[in-house]
mmCIF file of C-alpha atoms in Angstrom:
data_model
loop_
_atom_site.group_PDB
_atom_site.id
_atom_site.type_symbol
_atom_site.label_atom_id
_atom_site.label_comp_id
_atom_site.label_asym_id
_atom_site.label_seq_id
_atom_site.Cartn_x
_atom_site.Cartn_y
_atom_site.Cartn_z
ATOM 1 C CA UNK A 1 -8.376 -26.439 12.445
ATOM 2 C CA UNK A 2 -11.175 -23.934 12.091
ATOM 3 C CA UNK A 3 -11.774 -23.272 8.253
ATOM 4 C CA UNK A 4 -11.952 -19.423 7.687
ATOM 5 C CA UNK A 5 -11.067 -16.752 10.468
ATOM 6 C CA UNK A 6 -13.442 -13.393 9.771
ATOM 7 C CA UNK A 7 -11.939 -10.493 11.066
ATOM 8 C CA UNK A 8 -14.764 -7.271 11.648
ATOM 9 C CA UNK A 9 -13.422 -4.244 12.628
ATOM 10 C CA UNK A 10 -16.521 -1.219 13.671
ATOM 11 C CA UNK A 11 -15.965 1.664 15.548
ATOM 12 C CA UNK A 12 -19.209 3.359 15.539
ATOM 13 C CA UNK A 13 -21.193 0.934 13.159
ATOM 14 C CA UNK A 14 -25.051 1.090 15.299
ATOM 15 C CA UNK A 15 -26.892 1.590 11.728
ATOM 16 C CA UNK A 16 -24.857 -1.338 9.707
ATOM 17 C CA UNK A 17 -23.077 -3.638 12.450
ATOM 18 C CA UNK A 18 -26.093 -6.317 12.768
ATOM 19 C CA UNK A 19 -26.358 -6.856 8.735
ATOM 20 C CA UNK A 20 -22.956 -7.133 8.713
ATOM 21 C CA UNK A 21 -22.564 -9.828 11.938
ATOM 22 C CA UNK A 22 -25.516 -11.384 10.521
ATOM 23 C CA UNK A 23 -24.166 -12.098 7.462
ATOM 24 C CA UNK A 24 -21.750 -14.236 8.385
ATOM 25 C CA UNK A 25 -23.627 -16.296 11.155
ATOM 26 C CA UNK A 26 -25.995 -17.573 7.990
ATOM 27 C CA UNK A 27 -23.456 -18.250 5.942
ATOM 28 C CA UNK A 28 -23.595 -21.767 4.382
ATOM 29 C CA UNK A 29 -19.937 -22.613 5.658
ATOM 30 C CA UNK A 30 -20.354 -22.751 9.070
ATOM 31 C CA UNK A 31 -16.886 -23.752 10.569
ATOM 32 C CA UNK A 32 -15.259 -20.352 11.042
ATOM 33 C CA UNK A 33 -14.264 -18.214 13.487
ATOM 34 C CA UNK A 34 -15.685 -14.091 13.882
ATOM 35 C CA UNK A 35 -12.977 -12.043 15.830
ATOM 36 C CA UNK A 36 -15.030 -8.805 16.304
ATOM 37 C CA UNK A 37 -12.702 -5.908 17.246
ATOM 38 C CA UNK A 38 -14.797 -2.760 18.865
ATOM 39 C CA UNK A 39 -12.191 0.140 18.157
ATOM 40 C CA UNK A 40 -13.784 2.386 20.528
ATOM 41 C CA UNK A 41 -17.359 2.991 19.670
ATOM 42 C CA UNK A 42 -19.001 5.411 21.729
ATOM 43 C CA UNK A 43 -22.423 4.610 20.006
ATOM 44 C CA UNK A 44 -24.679 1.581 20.451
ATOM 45 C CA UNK A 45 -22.562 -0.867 18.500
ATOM 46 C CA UNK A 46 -20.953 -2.759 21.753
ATOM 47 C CA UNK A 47 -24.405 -3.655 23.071
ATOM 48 C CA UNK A 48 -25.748 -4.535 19.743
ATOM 49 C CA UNK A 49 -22.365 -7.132 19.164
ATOM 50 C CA UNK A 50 -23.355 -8.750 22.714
ATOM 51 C CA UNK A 51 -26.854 -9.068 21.844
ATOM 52 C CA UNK A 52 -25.327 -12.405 19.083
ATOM 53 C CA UNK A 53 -24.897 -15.609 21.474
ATOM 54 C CA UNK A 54 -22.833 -17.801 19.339
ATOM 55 C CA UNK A 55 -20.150 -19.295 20.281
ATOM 56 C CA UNK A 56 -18.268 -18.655 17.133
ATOM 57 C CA UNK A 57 -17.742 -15.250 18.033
ATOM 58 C CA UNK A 58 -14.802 -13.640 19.623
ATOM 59 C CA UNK A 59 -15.592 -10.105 21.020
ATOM 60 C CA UNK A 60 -12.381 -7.626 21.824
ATOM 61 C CA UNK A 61 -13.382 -4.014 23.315
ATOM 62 C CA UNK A 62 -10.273 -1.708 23.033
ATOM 63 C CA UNK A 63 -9.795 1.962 23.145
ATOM 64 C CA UNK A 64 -10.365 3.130 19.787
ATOM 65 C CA UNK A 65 -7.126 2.567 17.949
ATOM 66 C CA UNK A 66 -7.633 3.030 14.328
ATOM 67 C CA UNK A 67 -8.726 -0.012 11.840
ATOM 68 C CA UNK A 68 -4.710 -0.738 11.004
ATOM 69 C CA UNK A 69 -4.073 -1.683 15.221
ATOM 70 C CA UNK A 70 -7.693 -3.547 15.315
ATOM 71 C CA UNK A 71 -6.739 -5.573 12.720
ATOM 72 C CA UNK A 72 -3.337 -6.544 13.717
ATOM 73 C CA UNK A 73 -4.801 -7.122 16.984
ATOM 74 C CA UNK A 74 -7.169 -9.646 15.365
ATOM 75 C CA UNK A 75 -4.866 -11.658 13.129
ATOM 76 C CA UNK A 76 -2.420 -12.287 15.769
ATOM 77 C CA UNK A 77 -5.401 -14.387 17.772
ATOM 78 C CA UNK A 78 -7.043 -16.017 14.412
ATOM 79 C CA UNK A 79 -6.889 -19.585 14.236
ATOM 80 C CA UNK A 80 -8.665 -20.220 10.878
ATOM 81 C CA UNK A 81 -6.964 -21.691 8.165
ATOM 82 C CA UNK A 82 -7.795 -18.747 5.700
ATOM 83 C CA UNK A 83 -8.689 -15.006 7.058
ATOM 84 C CA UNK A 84 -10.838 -12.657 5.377
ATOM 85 C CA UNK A 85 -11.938 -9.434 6.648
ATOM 86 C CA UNK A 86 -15.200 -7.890 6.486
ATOM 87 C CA UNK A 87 -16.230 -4.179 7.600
ATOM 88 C CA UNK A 88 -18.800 -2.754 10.097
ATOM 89 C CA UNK A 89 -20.945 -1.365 7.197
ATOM 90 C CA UNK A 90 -20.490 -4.088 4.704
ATOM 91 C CA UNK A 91 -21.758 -7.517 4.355
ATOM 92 C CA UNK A 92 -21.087 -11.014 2.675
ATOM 93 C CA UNK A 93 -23.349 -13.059 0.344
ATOM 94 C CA UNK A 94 -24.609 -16.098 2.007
ATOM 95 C CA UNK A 95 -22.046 -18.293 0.482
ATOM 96 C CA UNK A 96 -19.164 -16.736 0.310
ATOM 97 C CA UNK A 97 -16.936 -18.035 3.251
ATOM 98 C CA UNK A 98 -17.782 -21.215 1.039
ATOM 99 C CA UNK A 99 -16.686 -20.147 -2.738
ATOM 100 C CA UNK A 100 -14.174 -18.445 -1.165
ATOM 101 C CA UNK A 101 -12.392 -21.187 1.185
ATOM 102 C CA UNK A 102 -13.231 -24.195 -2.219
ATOM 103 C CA UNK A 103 -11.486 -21.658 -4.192
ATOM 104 C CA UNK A 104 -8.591 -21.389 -1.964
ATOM 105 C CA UNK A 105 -7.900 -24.294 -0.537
ATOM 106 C CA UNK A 106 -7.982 -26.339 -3.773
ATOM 107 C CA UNK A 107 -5.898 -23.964 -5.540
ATOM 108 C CA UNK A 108 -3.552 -23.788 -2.253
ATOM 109 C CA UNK A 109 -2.869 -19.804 -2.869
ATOM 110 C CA UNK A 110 -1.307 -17.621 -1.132
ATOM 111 C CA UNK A 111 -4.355 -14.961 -1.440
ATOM 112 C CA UNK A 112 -7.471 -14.937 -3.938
ATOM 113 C CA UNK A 113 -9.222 -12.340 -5.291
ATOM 114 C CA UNK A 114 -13.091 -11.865 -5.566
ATOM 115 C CA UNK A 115 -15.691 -9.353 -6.704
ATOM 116 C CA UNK A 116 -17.179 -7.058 -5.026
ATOM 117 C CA UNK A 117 -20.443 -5.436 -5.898
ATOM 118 C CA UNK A 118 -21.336 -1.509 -4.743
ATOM 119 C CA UNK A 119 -25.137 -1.059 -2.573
ATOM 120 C CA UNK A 120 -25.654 2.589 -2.685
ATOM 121 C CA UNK A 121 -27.317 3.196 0.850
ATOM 122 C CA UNK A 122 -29.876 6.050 0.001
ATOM 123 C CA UNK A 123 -31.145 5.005 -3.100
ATOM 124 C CA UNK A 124 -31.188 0.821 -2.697
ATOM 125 C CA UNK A 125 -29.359 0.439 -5.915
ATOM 126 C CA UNK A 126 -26.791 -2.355 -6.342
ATOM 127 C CA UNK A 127 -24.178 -1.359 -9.106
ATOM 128 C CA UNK A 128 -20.804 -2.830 -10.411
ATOM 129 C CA UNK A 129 -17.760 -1.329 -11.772
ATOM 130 C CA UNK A 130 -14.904 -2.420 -13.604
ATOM 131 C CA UNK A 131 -12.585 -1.863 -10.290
ATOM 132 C CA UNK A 132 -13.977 -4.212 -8.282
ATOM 133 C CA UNK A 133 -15.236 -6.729 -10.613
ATOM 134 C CA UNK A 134 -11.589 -7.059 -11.166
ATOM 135 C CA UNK A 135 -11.868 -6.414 -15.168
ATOM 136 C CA UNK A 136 -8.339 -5.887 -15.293
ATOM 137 C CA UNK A 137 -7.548 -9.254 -14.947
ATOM 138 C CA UNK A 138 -8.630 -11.287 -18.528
ATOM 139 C CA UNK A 139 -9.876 -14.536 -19.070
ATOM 140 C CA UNK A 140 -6.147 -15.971 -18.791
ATOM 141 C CA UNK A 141 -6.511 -15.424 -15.178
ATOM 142 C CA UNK A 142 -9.426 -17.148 -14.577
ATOM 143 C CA UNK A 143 -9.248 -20.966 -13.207
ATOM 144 C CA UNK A 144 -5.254 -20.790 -12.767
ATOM 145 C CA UNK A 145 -2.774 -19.741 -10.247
ATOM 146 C CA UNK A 146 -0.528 -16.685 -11.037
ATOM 147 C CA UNK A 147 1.998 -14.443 -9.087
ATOM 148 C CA UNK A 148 2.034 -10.613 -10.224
ATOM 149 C CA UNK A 149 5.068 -10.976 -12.309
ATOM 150 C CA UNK A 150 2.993 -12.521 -14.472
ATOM 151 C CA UNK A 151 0.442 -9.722 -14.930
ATOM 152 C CA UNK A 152 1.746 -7.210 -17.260
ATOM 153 C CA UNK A 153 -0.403 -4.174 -16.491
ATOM 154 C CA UNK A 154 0.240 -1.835 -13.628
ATOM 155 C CA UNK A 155 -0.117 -3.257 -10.401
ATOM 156 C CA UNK A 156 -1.129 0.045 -8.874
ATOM 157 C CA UNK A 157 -4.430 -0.112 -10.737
ATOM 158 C CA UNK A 158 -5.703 -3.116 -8.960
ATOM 159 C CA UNK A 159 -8.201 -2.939 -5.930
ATOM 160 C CA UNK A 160 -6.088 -2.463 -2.441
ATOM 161 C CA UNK A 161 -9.052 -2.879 -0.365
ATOM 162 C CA UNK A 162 -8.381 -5.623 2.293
ATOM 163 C CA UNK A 163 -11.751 -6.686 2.076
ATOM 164 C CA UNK A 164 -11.800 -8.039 -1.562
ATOM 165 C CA UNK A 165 -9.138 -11.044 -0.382
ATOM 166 C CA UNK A 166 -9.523 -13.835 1.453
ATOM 167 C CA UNK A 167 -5.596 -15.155 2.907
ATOM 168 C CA UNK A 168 -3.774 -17.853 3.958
ATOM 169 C CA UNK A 169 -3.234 -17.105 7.579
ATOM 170 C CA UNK A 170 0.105 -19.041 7.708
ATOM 171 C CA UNK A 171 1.446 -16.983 4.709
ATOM 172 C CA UNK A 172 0.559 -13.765 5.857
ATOM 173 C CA UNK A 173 2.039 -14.534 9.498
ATOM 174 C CA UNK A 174 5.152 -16.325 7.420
ATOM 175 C CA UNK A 175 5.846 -12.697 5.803
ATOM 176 C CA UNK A 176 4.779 -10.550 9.124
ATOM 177 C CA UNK A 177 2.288 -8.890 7.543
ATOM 178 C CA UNK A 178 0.824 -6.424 9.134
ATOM 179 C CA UNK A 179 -1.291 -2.833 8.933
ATOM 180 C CA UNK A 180 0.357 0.539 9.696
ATOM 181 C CA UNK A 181 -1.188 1.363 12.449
ATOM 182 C CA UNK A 182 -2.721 5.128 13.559
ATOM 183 C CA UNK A 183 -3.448 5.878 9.790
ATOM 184 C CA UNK A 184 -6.001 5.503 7.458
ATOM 185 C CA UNK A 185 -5.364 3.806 3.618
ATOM 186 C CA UNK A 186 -3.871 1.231 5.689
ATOM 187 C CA UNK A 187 -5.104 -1.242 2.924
ATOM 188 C CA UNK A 188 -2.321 0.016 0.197
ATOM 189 C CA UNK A 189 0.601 -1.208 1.668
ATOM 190 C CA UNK A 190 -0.490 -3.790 3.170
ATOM 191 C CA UNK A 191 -1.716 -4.783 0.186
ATOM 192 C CA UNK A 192 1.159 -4.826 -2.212
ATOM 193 C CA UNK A 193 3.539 -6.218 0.270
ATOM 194 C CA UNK A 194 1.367 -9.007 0.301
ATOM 195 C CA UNK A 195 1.066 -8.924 -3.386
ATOM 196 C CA UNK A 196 4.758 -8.978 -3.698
ATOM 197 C CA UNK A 197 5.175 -11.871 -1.387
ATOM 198 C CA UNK A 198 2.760 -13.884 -2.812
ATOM 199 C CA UNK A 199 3.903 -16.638 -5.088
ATOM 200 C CA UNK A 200 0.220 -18.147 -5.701
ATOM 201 C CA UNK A 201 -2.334 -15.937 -6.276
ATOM 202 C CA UNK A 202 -6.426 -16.748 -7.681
ATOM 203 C CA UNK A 203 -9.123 -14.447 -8.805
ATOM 204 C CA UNK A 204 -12.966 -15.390 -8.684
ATOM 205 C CA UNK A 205 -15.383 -13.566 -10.551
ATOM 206 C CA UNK A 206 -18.334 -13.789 -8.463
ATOM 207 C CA UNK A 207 -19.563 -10.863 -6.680
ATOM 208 C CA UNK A 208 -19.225 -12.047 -2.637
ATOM 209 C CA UNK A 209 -19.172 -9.089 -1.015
ATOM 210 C CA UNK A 210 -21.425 -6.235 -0.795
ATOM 211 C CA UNK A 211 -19.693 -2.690 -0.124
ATOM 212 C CA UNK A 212 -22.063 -0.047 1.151
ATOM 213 C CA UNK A 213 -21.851 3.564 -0.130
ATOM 214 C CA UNK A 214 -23.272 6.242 2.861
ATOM 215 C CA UNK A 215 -22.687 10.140 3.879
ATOM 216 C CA UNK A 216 -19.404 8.489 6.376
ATOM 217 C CA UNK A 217 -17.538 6.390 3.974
ATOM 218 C CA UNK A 218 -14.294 6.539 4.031
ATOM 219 C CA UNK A 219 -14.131 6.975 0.561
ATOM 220 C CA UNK A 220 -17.269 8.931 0.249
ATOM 221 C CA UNK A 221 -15.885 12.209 2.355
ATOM 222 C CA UNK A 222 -12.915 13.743 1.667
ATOM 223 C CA UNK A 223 -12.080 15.375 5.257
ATOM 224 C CA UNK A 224 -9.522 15.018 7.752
ATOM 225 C CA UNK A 225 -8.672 11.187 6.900
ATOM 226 C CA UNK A 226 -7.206 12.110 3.660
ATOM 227 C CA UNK A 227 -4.270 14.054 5.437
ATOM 228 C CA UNK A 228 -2.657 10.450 5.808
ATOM 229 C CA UNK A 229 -2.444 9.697 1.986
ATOM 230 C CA UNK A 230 0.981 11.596 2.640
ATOM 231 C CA UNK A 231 2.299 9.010 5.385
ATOM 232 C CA UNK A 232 0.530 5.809 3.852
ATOM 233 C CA UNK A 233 2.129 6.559 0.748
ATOM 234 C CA UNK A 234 5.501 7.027 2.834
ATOM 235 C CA UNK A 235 5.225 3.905 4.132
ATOM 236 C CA UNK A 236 4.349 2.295 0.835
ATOM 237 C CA UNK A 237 7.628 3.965 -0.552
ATOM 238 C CA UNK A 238 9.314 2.142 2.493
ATOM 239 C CA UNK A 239 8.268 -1.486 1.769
ATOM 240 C CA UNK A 240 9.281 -0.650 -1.890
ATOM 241 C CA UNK A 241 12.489 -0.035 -0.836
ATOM 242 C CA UNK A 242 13.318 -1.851 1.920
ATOM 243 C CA UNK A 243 12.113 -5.048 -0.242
ATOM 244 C CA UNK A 244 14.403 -3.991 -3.204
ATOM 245 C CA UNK A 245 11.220 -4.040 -5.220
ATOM 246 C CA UNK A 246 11.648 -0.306 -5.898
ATOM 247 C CA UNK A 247 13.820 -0.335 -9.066
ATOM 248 C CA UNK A 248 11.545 -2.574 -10.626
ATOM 249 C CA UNK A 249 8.345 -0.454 -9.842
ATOM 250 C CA UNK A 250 9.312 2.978 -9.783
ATOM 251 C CA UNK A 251 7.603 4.317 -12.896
ATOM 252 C CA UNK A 252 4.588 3.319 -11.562
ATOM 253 C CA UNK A 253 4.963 3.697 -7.880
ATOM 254 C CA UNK A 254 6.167 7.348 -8.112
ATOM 255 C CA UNK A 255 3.214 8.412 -10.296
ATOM 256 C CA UNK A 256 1.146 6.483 -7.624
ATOM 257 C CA UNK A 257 2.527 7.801 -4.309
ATOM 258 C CA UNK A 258 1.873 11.356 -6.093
ATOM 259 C CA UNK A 259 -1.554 11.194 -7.038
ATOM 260 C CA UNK A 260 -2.983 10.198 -3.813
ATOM 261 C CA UNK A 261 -1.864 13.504 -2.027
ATOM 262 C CA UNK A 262 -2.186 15.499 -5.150
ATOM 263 C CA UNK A 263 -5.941 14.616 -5.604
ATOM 264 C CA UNK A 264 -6.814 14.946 -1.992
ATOM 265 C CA UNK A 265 -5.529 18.072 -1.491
ATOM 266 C CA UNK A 266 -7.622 18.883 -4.810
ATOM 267 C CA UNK A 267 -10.749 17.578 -3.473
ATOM 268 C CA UNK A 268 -10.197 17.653 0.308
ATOM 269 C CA UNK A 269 -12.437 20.232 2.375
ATOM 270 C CA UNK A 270 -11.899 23.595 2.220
ATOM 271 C CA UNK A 271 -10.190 23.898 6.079
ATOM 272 C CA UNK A 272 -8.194 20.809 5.730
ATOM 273 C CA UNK A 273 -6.601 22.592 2.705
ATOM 274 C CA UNK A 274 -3.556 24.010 4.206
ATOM 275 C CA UNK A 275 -2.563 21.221 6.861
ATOM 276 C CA UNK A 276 -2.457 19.060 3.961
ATOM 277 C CA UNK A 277 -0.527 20.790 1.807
ATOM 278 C CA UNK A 278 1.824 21.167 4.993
ATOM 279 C CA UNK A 279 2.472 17.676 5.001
ATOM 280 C CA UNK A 280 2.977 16.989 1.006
ATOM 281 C CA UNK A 281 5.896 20.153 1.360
ATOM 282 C CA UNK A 282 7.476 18.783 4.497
ATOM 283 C CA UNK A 283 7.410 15.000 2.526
ATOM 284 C CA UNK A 284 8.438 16.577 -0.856
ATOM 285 C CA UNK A 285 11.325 18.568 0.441
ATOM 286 C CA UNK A 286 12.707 15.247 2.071
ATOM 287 C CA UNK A 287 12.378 13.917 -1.155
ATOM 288 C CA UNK A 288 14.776 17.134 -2.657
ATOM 289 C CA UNK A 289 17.494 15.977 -0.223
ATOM 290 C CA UNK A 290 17.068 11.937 -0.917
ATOM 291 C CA UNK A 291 19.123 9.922 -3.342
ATOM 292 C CA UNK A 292 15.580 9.455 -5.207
ATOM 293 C CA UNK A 293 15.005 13.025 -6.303
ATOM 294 C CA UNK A 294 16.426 12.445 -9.534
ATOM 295 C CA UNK A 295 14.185 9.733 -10.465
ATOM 296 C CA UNK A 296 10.951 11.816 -9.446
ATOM 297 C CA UNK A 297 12.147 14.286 -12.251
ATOM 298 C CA UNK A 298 13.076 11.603 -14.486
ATOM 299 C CA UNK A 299 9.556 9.122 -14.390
ATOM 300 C CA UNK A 300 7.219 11.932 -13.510
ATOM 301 C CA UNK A 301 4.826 12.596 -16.603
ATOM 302 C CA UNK A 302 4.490 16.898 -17.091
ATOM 303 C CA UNK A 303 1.169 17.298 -14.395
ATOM 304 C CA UNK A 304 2.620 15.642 -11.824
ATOM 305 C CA UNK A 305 5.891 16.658 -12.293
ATOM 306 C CA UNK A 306 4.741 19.773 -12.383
ATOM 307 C CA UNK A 307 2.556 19.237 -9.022
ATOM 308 C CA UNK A 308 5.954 18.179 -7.010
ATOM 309 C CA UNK A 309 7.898 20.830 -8.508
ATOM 310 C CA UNK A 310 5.362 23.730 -7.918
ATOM 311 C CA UNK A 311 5.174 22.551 -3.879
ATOM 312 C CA UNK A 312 8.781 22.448 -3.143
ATOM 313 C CA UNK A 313 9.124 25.787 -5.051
ATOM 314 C CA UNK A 314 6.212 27.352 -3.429
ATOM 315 C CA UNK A 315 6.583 29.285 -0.030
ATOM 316 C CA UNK A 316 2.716 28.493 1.165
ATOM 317 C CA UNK A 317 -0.365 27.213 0.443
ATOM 318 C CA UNK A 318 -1.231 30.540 -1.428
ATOM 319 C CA UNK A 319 1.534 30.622 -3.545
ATOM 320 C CA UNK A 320 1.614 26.623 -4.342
ATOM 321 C CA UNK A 321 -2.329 27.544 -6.054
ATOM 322 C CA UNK A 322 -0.656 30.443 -8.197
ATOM 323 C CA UNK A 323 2.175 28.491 -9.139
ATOM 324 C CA UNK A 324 -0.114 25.851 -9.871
ATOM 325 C CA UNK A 325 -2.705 27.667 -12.147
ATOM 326 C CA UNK A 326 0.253 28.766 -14.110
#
């Protein structure tokens, strides 16, 4: 069985997709697999992923789809042992398929953690931060096996980001995990249903993985793709739920599933204002007429509280920013 399966999702990637390709044809584990999914791209990157001749790669060349559908798409044909996922505009350290598979493998987890470290694409500079170097976990952590009941912070402060992981692929097509697909923040919940599934989880704190900053990141903007914090968040309420993990979370989970929207909508361009306050209404008044209403009043420290109150109260956009202010 091939060791690690590397799943690469790009649409539109001409400036970073070769690094990133690269990266893993020289790493020093060489038995793995690259499933390369091309959502779509309407740039250069499809001619610059057929200019690699190595037989280790797998190309697929869909209609763009969104990265939750590529990525499905992918895990259902890997055959590695372990998966990890890389994007078009990131790259690995030369060993990491390596540390990461050792790690795994001789700990037999279900998923493993590792650092990530931040390349800021105008400037050059490499920087950490205590997100990704995963400085929520202490020493405890560190050479052991865990599951999350045994972490007693707040699960919603660790790092979602698919990338940061590397998985067992038997486990995660055990539990049918998969990405919501035709959103973006697919990572967060896929994430903690994994995290909740997992029995045996690892951390490593060595920096593998190198996530690029630039003008497009995901992260970086705050346009149009932050409209689907509302229905990523719904879907993370969902798995709660349907996995009777909600009673146990739900302190923490409703303060999370309101920030997201709440500080997009802060921070979100000026035109993408409304829409998105169309959709937190619309989900918040569904909320008004659930069984769960009560406990949004009931967990919900004053700001937020006061966030979801002032949008179900408020008639539009206008009158949601005086409300607001008051």
């Amino acid at each position: 069985m091939t060791k690690v399966s590397v799943i690469l999702t790009a649409f539109n990637e001409e400036r970073y997709i070769k690094k990133a390709i690269q990266s893993i044809l020289d790493q020093t584990l060489t038995d793995f697999e690259l499933i390369i999914v091309n959502d779509g791209s309407t740039d250069s990157t499809l001619d610059i992923i057929k200019s690699f001749d190595d037989e280790r790669i797998i190309l697929i060349s869909q209609e763009n789809a969104g990265p939750g559908a590529s990525r499905n798409r992918a895990l259902k044909l890997a055959k590695g042992e372990y998966t990890m996922y890389l994007d078009g505009d990131d790259w690995y350290s030369e060993d990491a398929l390596q540390i990461a598979y050792d790690e795994a493998k001789s700990k037999d987890t279900d998923f493993t953690f590792y650092q990530m470290i931040n390349y800021d694409d105008k400037t050059g500079e490499v920087y950490e931060n205590d997100w990704f170097n995963l400085n929520i976990f202490d020493e405890s952590f560190e050479n052991t096996v865990f599951n999350i009941r045994e972490f007693k912070g707040s699960i919603f402060d660790l790092s979602v980001g698919v990338c940061q992981k590397i998985y067992n692929t038997s486990f995660l097509k055990d539990i049918g995990a998969e990405f919501p697909e035709g959103i973006f923040f697919e990572d967060m919940p896929f994430f903690y249903y994994v995290l909740l599934k997992a029995d045996r989880i690892s951390i490593i704190k060595k920096h593998l993985y190198f996530r690029r900053k630039h003008d497009a990141s995901i992260t970086h903007v705050v346009d149009e793709k932050f409209l689907d914090t509302v229905p990523a968040g719904q879907e993370l309420m969902r798995i709660f739920i349907e996995n009777e993990w909600y009673d146990a979370y739900k302190f923490d989970l409703l303060a999370y599933k309101i920030n997201g929207p709440r500080f997009a909508l802060r921070d979100i361009k000026e035109n993408y204002k409304i829409p998105l306050y169309e959709l937190i209404k619309k989900d918040y008044c569904a909320i008004k007429d659930s069984q769960y209403y009560q406990d949004y009043l009931d967990n919900l420290g004053p700001v937020k509280r006061k966030f979801f109150l002032d949008i179900i109260k408020s008639k539009d956009y206008e009158d949601f920013r005086t409300l607001n202010q008051a």
